[in-house]
Short mmCIF file of C-alpha atoms in Angstrom, two decimals:
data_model
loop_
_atom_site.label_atom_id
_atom_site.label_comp_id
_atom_site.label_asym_id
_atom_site.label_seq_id
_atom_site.Cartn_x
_atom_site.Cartn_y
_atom_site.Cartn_z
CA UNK Z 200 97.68 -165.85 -19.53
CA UNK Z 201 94.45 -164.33 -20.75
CA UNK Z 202 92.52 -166.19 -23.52
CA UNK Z 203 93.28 -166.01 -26.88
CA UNK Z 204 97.43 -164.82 -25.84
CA UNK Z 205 97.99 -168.47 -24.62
CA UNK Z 206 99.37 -170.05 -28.02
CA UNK Z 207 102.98 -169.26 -27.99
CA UNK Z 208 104.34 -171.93 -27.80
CA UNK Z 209 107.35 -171.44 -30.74
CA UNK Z 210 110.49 -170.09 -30.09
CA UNK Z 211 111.12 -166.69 -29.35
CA UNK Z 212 113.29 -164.55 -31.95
CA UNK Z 213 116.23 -163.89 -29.22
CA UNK Z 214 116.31 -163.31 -25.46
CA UNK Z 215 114.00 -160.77 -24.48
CA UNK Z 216 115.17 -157.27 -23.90
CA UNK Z 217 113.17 -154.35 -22.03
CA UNK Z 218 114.76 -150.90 -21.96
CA UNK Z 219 112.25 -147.86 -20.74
CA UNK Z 220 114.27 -144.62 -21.30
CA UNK Z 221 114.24 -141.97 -18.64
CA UNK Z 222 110.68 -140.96 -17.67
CA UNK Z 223 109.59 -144.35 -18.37
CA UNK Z 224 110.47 -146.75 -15.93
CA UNK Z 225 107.34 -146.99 -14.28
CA UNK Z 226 105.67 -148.36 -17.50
CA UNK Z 227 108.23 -150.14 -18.26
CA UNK Z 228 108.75 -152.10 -15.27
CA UNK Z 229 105.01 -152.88 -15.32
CA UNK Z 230 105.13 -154.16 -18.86
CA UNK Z 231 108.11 -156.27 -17.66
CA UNK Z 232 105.89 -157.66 -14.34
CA UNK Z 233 102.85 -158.88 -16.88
CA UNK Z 234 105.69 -160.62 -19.46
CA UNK Z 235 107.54 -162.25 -15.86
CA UNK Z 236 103.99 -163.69 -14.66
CA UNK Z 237 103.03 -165.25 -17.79
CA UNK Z 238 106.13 -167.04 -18.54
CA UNK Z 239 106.26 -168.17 -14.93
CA UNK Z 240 102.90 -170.08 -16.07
CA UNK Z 241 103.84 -171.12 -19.71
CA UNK Z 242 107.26 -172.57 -18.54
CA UNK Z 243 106.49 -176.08 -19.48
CA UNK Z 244 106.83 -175.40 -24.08
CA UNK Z 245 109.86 -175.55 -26.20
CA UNK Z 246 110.15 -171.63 -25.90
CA UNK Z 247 111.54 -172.62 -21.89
CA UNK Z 248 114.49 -174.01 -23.68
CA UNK Z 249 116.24 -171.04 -25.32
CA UNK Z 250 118.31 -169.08 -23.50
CA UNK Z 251 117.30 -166.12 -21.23
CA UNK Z 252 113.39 -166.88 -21.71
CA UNK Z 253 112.55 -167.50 -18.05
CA UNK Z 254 114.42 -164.30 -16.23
CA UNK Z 255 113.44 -162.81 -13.17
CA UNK Z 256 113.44 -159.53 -15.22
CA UNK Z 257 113.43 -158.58 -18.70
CA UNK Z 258 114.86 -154.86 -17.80
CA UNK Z 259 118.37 -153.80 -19.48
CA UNK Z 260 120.14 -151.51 -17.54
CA UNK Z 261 120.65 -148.25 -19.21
CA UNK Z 262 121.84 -144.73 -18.46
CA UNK Z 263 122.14 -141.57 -20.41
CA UNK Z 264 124.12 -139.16 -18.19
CA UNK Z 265 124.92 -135.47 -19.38
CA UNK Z 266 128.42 -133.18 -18.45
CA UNK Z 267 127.73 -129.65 -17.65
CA UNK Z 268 127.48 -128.25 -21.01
CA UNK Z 269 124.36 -129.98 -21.66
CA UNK Z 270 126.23 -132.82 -23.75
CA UNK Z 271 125.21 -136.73 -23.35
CA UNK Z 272 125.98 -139.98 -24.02
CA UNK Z 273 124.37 -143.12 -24.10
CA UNK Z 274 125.86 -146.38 -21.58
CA UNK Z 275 124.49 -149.93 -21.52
CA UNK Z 276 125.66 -151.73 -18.46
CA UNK Z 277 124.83 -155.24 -19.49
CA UNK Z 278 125.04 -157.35 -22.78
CA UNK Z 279 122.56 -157.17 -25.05
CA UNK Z 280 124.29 -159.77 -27.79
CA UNK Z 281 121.82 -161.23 -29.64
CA UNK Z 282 118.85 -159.88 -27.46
CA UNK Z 283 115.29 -158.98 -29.13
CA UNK Z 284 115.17 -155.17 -27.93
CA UNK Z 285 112.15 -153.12 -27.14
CA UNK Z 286 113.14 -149.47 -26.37
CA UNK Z 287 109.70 -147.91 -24.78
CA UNK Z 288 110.49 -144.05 -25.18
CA UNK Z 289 107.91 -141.21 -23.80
CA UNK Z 290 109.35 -138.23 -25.62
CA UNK Z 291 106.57 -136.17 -24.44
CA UNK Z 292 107.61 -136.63 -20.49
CA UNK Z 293 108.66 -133.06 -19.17
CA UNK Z 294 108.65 -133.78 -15.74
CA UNK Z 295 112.23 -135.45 -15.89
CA UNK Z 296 115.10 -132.77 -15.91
CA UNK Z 297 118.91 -132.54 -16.57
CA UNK Z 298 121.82 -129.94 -15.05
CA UNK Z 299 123.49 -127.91 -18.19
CA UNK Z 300 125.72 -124.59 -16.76
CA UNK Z 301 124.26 -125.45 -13.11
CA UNK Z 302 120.42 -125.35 -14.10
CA UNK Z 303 117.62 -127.76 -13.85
CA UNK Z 304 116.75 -128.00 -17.63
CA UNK Z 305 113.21 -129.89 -18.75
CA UNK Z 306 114.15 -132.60 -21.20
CA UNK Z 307 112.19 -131.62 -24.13
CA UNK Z 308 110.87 -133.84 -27.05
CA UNK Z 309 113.99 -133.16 -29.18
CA UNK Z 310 116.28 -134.23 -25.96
CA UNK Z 311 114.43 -137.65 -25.54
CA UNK Z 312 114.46 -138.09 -29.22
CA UNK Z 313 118.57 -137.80 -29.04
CA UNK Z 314 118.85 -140.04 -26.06
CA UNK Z 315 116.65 -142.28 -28.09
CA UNK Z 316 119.05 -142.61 -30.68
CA UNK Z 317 122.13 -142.62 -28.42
CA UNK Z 318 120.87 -146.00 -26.72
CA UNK Z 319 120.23 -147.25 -30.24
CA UNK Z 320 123.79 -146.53 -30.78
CA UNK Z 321 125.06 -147.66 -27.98
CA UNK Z 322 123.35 -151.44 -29.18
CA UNK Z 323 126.07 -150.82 -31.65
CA UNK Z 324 124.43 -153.12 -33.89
CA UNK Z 325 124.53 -156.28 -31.48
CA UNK Z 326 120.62 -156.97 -30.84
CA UNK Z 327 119.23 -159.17 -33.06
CA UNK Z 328 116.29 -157.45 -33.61
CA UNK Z 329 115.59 -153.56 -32.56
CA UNK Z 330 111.81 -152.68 -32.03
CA UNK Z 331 111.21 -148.81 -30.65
CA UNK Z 332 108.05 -148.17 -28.57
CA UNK Z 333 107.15 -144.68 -29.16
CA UNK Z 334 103.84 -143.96 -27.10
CA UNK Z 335 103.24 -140.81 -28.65
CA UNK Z 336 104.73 -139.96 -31.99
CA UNK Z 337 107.23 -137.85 -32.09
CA UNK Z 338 106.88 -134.53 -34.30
CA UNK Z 339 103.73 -136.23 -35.61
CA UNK Z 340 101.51 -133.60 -35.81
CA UNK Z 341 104.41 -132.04 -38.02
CA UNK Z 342 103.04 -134.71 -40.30
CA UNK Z 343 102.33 -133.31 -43.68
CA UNK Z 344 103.69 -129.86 -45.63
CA UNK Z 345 101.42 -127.00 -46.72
CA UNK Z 346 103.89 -124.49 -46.91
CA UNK Z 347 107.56 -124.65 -47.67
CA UNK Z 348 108.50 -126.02 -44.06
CA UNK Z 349 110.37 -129.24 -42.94
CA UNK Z 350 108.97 -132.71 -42.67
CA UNK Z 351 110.23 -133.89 -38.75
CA UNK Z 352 108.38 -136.75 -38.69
CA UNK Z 353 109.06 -138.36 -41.57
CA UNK Z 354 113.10 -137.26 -41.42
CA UNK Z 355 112.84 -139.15 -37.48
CA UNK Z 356 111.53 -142.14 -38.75
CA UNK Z 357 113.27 -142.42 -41.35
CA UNK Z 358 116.75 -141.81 -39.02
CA UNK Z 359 115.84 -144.55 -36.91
CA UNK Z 360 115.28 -147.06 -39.67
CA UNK Z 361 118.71 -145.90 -40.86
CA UNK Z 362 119.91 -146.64 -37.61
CA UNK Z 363 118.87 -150.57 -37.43
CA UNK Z 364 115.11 -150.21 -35.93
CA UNK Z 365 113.21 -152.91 -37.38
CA UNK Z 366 109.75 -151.84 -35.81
CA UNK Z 367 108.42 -149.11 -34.50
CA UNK Z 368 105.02 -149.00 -32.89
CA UNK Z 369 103.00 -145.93 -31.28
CA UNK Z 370 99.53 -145.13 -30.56
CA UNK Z 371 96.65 -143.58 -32.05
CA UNK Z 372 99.23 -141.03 -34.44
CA UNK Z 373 97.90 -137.73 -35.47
CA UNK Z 374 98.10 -138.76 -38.63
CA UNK Z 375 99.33 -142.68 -39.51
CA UNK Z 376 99.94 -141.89 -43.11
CA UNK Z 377 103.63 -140.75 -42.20
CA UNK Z 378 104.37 -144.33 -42.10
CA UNK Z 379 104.60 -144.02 -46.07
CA UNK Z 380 108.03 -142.35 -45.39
CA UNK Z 381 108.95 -145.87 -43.85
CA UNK Z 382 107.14 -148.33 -46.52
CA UNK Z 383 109.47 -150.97 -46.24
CA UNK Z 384 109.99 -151.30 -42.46
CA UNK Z 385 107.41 -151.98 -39.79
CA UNK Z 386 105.54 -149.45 -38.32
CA UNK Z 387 102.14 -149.86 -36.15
CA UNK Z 388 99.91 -147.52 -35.13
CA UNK Z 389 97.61 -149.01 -31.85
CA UNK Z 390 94.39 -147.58 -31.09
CA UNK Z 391 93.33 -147.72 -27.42
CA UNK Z 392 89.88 -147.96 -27.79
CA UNK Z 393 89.26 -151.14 -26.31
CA UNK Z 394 90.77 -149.89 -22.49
CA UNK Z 395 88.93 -146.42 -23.22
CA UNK Z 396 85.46 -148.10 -23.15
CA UNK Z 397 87.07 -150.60 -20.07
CA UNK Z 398 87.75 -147.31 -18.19
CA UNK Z 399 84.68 -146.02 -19.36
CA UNK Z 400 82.19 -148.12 -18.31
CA UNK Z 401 84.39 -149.46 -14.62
CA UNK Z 402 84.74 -145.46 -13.47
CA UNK Z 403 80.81 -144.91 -14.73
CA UNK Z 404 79.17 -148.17 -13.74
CA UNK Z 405 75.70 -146.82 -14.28
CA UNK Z 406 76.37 -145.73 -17.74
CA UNK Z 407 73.56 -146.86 -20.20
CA UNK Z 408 75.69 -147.83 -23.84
CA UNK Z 409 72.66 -147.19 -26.69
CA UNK Z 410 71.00 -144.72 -28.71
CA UNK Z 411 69.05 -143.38 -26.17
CA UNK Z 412 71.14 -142.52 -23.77
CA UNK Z 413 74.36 -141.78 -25.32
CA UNK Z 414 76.83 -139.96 -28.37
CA UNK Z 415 79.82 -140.07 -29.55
CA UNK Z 416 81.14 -136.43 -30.28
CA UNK Z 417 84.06 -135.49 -32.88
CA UNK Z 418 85.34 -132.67 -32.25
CA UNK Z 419 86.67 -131.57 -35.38
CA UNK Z 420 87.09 -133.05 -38.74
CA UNK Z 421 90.48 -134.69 -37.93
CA UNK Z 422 89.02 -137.02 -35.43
CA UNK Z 423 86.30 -138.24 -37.39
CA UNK Z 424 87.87 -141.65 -38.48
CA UNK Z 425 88.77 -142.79 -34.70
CA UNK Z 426 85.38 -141.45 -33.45
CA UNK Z 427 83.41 -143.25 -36.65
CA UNK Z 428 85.14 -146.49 -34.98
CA UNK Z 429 83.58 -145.45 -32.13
CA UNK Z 430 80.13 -144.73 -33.06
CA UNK Z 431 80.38 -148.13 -34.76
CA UNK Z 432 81.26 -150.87 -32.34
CA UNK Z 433 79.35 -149.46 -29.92
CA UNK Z 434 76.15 -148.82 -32.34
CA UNK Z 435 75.87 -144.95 -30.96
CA UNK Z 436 74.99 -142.23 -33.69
CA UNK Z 437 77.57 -139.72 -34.08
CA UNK Z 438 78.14 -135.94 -34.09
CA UNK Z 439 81.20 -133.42 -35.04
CA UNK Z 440 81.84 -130.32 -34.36
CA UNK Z 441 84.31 -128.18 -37.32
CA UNK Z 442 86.49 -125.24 -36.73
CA UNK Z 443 85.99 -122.12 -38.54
CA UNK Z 444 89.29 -120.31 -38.65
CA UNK Z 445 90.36 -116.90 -39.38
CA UNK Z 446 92.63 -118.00 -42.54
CA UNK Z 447 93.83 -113.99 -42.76
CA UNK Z 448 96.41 -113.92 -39.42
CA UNK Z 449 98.55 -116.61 -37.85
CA UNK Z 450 98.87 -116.96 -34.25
CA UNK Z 451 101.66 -119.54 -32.56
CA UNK Z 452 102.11 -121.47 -36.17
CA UNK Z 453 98.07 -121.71 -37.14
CA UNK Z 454 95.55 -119.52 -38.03
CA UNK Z 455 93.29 -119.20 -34.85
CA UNK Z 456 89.53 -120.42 -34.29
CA UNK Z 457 87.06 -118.38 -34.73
CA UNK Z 458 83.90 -120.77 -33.80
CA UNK Z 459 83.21 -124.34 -33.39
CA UNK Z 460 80.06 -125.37 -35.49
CA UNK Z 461 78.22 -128.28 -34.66
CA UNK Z 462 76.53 -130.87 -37.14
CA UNK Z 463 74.62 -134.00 -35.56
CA UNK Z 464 70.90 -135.20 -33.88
CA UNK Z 465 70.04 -133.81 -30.98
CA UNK Z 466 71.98 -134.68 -27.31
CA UNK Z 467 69.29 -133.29 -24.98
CA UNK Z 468 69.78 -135.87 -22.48
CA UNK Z 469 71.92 -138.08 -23.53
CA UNK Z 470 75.73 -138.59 -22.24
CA UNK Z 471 78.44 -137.72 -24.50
CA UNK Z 472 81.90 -138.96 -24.87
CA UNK Z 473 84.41 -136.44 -27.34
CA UNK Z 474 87.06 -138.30 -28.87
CA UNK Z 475 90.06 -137.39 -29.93
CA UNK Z 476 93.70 -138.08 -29.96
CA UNK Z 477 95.38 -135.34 -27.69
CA UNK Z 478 94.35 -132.19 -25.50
CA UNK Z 479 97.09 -129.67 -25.61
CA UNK Z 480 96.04 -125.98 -24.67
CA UNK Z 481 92.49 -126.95 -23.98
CA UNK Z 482 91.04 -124.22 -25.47
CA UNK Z 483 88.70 -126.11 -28.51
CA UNK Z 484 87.25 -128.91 -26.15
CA UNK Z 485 86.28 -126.47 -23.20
CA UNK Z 486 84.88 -124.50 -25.87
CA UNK Z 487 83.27 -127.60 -27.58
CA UNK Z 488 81.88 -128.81 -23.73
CA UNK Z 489 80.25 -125.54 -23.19
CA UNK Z 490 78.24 -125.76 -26.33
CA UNK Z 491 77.32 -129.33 -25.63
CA UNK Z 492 75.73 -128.16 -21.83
CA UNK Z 493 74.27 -125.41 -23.82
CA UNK Z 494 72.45 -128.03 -25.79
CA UNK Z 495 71.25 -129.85 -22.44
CA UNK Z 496 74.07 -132.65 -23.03
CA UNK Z 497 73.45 -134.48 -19.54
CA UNK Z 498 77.22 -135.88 -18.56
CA UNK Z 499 79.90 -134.85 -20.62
CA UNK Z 500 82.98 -136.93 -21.01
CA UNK Z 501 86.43 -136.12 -22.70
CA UNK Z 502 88.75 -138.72 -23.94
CA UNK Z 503 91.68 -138.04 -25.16
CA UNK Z 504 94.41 -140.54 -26.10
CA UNK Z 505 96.98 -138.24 -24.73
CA UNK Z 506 96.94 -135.41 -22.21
CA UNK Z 507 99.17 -132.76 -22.66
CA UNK Z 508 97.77 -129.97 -20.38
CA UNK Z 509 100.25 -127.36 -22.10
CA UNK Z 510 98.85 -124.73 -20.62
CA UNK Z 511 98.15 -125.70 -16.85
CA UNK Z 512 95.16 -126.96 -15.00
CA UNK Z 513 93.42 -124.27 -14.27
CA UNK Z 514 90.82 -123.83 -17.11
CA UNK Z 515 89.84 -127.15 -16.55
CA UNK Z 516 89.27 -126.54 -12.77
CA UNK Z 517 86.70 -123.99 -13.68
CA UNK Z 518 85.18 -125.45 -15.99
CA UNK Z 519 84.55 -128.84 -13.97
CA UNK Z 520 83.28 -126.25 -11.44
CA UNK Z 521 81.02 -124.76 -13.49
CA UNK Z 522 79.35 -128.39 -14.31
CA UNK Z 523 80.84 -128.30 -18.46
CA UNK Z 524 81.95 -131.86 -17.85
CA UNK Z 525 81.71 -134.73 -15.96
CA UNK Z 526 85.68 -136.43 -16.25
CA UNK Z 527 88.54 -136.69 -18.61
CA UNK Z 528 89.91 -140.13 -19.17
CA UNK Z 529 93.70 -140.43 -20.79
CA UNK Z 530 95.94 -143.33 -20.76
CA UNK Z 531 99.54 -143.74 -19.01
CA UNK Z 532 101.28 -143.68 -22.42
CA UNK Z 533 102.95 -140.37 -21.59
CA UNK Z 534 103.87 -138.14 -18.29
CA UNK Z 535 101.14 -137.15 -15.73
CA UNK Z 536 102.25 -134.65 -13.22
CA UNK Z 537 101.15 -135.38 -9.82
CA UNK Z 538 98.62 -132.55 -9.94
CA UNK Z 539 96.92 -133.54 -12.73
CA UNK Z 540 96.96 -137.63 -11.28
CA UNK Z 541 95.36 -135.93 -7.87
CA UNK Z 542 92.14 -133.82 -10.00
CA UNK Z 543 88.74 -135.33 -9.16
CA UNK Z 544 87.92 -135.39 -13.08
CA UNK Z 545 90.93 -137.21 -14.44
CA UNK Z 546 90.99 -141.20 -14.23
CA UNK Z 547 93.52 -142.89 -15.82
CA UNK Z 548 93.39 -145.50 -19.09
CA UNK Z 549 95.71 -147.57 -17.90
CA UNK Z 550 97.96 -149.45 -21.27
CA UNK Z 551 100.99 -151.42 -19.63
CA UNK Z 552 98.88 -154.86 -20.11
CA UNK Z 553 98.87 -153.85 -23.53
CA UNK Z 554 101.72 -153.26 -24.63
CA UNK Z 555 102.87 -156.43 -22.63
CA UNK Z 556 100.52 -157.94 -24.85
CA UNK Z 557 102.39 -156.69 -27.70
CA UNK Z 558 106.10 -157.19 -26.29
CA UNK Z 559 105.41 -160.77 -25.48
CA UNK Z 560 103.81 -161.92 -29.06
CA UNK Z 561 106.50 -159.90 -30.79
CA UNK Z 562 109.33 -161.47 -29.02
CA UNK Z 563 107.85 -165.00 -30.44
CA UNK Z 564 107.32 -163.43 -34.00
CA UNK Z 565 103.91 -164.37 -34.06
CA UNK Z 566 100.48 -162.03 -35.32
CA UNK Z 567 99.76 -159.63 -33.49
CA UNK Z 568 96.58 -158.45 -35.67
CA UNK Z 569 94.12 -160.07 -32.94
CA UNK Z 570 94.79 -157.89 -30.41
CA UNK Z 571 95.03 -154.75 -33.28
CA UNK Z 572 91.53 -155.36 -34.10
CA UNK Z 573 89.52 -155.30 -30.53
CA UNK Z 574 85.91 -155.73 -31.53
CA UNK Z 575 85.24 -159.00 -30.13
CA UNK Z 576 86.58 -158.07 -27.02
CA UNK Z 577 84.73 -154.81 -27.24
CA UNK Z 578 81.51 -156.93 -27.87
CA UNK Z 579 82.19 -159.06 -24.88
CA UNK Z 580 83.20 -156.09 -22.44
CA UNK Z 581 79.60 -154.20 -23.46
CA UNK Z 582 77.80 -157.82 -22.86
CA UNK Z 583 79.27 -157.97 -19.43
CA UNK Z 584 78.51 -154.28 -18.63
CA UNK Z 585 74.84 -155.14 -19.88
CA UNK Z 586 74.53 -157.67 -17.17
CA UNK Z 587 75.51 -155.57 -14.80
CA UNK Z 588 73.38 -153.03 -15.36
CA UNK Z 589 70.27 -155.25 -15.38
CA UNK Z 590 72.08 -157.54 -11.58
CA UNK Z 591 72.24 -153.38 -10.47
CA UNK Z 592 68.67 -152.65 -11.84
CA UNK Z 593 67.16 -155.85 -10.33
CA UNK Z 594 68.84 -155.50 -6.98
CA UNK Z 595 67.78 -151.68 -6.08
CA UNK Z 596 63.96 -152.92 -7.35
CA UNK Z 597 63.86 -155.97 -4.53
CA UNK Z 598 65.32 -153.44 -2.42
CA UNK Z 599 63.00 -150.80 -2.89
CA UNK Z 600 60.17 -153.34 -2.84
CA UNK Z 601 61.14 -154.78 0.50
CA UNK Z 602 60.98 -150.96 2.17
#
């Protein structure tokens, strides 16, 4: 096992217990390979002696099948009696469907949400422990009220407390202050940035990490605090880019943009990365990417925690045609349709090592704040990529010098 993930040796709260709702088997099953490896090498501790801790898989076997009306119910086909659950759930995953009065339906986030809670019932209160993996929060941009209007984050964390979830742990939330409608249970919000800069700097190998050459771009006020992270670790100054909206007309639930203003130094030259936690529509960052060029940015990077793509491909086509950026980086935490995974701009941020990461320290109920807090790691991974960079640099000057 990596360093610094090689200490547990204690005993594990209950047999481990992997369940990846529909749309999320793939992850699953890779989170289950990493946990299988490293217990194949740590099987000499006292954790080898409890029951179930050295399986050939980790995977419960569920199923959530629907009758014709669109109805559903919840089956596990195996015991899960005492069993330390982890229920990895990508409510964002459209690409899965269901029959209801003889049509192919898209599950929506409000379907995986119920099947979510129907495999929690199903547990029927047997686990030991219940700990719900939601990669992308659901309803969380519904995360605060400014007009009279519900609160569906808040009311869906708060129903699965109620229903026995001890833990609940997503990534990068649009806003992790909704966990104070949860304050006494656990609730985690992981930020990726640590396999964003991996991905980063392994797809770019020639990228140059200072002041000189690069930026760090908000692009609006809401992603400031992530992007400030950023900017810090990797000791890059930092620029943002606010909305001005037309506060006088609504359009689809908001008022609409009516510019994106930019404050920050100058990024003649340099490459940018934008950070922020989701593209949806598209609209703002192709917007924001075109100003940037505009400004002589040289490459132009988006990353996004999570893409949504709500409204197609196509924009994004163009505007990669038209030079406005250079790649968009997003993780594997929700669905990618297969024309999206075959774009020459998109690489993926791969997280199942992560969240293995996670799983595994959980089940043995020990910190998990080390691998929460990435700098060192960060530190290390820009060290390494320094290295590199001056092996590359040294290697093309002997080679020119021997033409």
């Amino acid at each position: 096992m990596a360093d610094g993930y090689d200490n547990l040796y204690t005993m594990p709260v209950g047999a481990l217990g992997i369940i990846g709702m529909r749309g999320c088997e793939q992850l699953a099953a890779s989170v289950d390979n990493y946990i299988h490896g490293w217990r194949r090498e740590m099987a000499s501790g006292p954790q080898s002696l409890s029951n179930g801790y050295l399986r050939d898989s980790y995977l419960i076997d569920t199923h959530c099948p629907r009758f014709g009306s669109g109805e559903a119910k919840a089956l596990i086909t195996e015991t899960i009696r005492g069993y330390d659950l982890y229920i990895i759930c990508d409510v964002f995953n459209h690409g899965v469907t269901y029959r209801m009065y003889d049509q192919d339906v898209p599950m929506s986030p409000d379907d995986h949400f119920q099947d979510l809670k129907r495999i929690i019932g199903a547990a029927a209160g047997k686990a030991r422990r219940i700990t719900v993996i939601m990669t992308m929060l659901y309803e969380g941009r519904q995360h605060r009220r400014s007009a009279r209007e519900s609160l569906d984050c808040a009311v869906a964390l708060q129903e699965l407390v109620r229903m026995g979830v001890e833990n609940i742990i997503t990534f990068d939330a649009h806003d992790p202050r909704v966990q104070n409608a949860i304050p006494l249970s656990g609730f985690e919000n992981v930020q990726p940035t640590y396999q964003f800069i991996k991905a980063l700097v392994r797809t770019i190998p020639d990228i140059v990490i200072d002041r000189d050459h690069m930026m760090i771009i908000s692009p609006d006020e809401g992603a400031m605090s992530r992007c400030i992270y950023y900017s810090s670790v990797l000791n890059l100054d930092l620029g943002m880019f606010y909305k001005r909206r037309d506060y006088s007309r609504i359009v689809n639930g908001k008022n609409p943009i009516v510019a994106h203003m930019f404050l920050g130094d100058n990024v003649e030259g340099k490459d940018v990365v934008i950070v922020d936690d989701m593209v949806s529509s598209g609209d703002s960052i192709l917007d924001i990417t075109a100003q940037l060029k505009a400004r002589k940015a040289r490459r132009i990077f988006i990353c996004p925690t999570f893409g949504l793509f709500c409204e197609g491909l196509q924009r994004f086509d163009e505007a990669y045609s038209a030079g406005l950026f250079d790649g968009v980086f997003t993780t594997n935490l929700i669905y990618r349709s297969p024309e999206l995974l075959s774009r020459p701009w998109y690489h993926e941020v791969d997280m199942s090592k992560y969240i293995a990461y996670i799983v595994n320290i959980l089940n043995h109920d020990t910190s998990i704040s080390h691998i929460l807090n990435p700098s060192q790691r960060i530190a290390q991974l820009l060290e390494r990529h320094e290295l590199d960079l001056l092996r590359r640099e040294k290697q093309a000057h002997s080679e020119s010098s021997a033409q």
